[in-house]
Amino acid sequence: MSANASLRGLAARAPALAAWLDTHAETLDTDATLSGDVVPQLAEAGLLRVGVPVELGGTGGSIVDAIDSVADVAEHSFAAAFVLWGQRTFIEYLLQSPNRRLREQRLPALLGGELAGATGLSNAMKYLSAIEPLQIRATDVVTDDGTRGWRVNGGLPWITNLRKQGFVAAAAVDHEAGGPPSIFAIAHHAPGVTRSDDLDLIGLRGTNTAALQMADTLLTDDDRVTDDAPTWLVRVRPAFLGLQCGMSLGLARRSLAGTRDGGPGARAAVADEVAALSEQLDTLTTRLKAGVSQGEFVDAPASLFKLRIALAELVHDAASLEVQTGGGRGYLRGLSGIARRQREAAFVPIVTPSLVQLKNQLAAQRAQQLRTETAQ
């Protein structure tokens, strides 16, 4: 029997990473000291290659395996899981892009952890749901070598994993000339690209979260992920949200496990609630994996939206139970991660698409359905 036979999750799959995250989880949440180390640590543990075809440099498996990786990391550090979500989601964009040249140029460094990948498509996902317009515009130009290009202007106020040592960010761009928006991969060293200082967050401060601005940034076909953003986004959205839900799975799992650290009286008082939430978590996990792997959420995004909302509510309830069983110990610095997990749980409802945005979208869909039924 191996030394890790009695372990589970990340402690069994990548014990060195699990130990590093347990040691530095508070630091990753409260300051940016280790923000440059997260992507290399994830890469060294092999997590960036999970669900990527072997012929492209991955270790095989599916997007469901990648969701499991995000969940496993979130049990130890939500900040690191947030970074993994950004990196692995960007990798997924390249896997689903028709631009083979872009994939060949960028994928090796992304898988190896030398380059950070930032999704940057929160604005695009809200655009897809008619929540807000795109914030970046492109003007057609002819480059010095006579090929087609675009001058891009605009910005995004919040992007995670803009690693100072080097990043590439995906962004949806509207064309002045008309036609469907495009998705471009914008490198940190492209002319006119400016990264702000890290945003002054109350937590998750080790995630390289900042604003990005483009001023007359020249891009070419080599930088274009897709020339039909609406169609492509519908196809990639289940992976985007599925990987994001992995963060909730891991955090809920860890908070429920944390209820066992209280005294026997505290554990007994919440035992029925913990059992009910654990059963609900198992059900939602199964539904998420099945929906993503079988393609259900491509044509039925409302089902995925409802699942994301249910997971966020479960995270809140699980974190609250951990506070109850932890008692005063959870309010003392350095004795537990309870306070950190409360901050992490508070972030789940607002990460794009936020629960308010999803609920508004579902309400709009219900209203449209009612109008259609009334007209028939």
PDB file of C-alpha atoms in Angstrom, residues 48 54 81 104 113-114 132 136 163 175 225 239 244 288 314 350 359:
ATOM      1  CA  LEU A  48      -2.697  22.513 -16.061  1.00  0.00           C
ATOM      2  CA  VAL A  54      -2.008  13.906 -24.939  1.00  0.00           C
ATOM      3  CA  ALA A  81      -8.417  27.593  -7.413  1.00  0.00           C
ATOM      4  CA  GLU A 104       0.648  25.919 -31.330  1.00  0.00           C
ATOM      5  CA  GLY A 113       3.272  27.448 -16.350  1.00  0.00           C
ATOM      6  CA  GLU A 114       5.710  29.889 -17.954  1.00  0.00           C
ATOM      7  CA  GLU A 132     -24.040  44.675 -21.028  1.00  0.00           C
ATOM      8  CA  ILE A 136     -13.505  46.887 -26.576  1.00  0.00           C
ATOM      9  CA  ARG A 163       0.639  37.495 -13.844  1.00  0.00           C
ATOM     10  CA  HIS A 175     -15.798  45.546 -34.936  1.00  0.00           C
ATOM     11  CA  VAL A 225      -9.362  32.915 -31.116  1.00  0.00           C
ATOM     12  CA  ALA A 239     -16.616  24.748 -19.696  1.00  0.00           C
ATOM     13  CA  GLN A 244     -15.990  27.976 -12.174  1.00  0.00           C
ATOM     14  CA  LEU A 288     -22.791  19.307 -13.186  1.00  0.00           C
ATOM     15  CA  LEU A 314     -24.923  25.595  -0.702  1.00  0.00           C
ATOM     16  CA  ILE A 350     -20.439  37.948  -7.189  1.00  0.00           C
ATOM     17  CA  LYS A 359     -31.418  35.378 -11.724  1.00  0.00           C
TER      18      LYS A 359
END
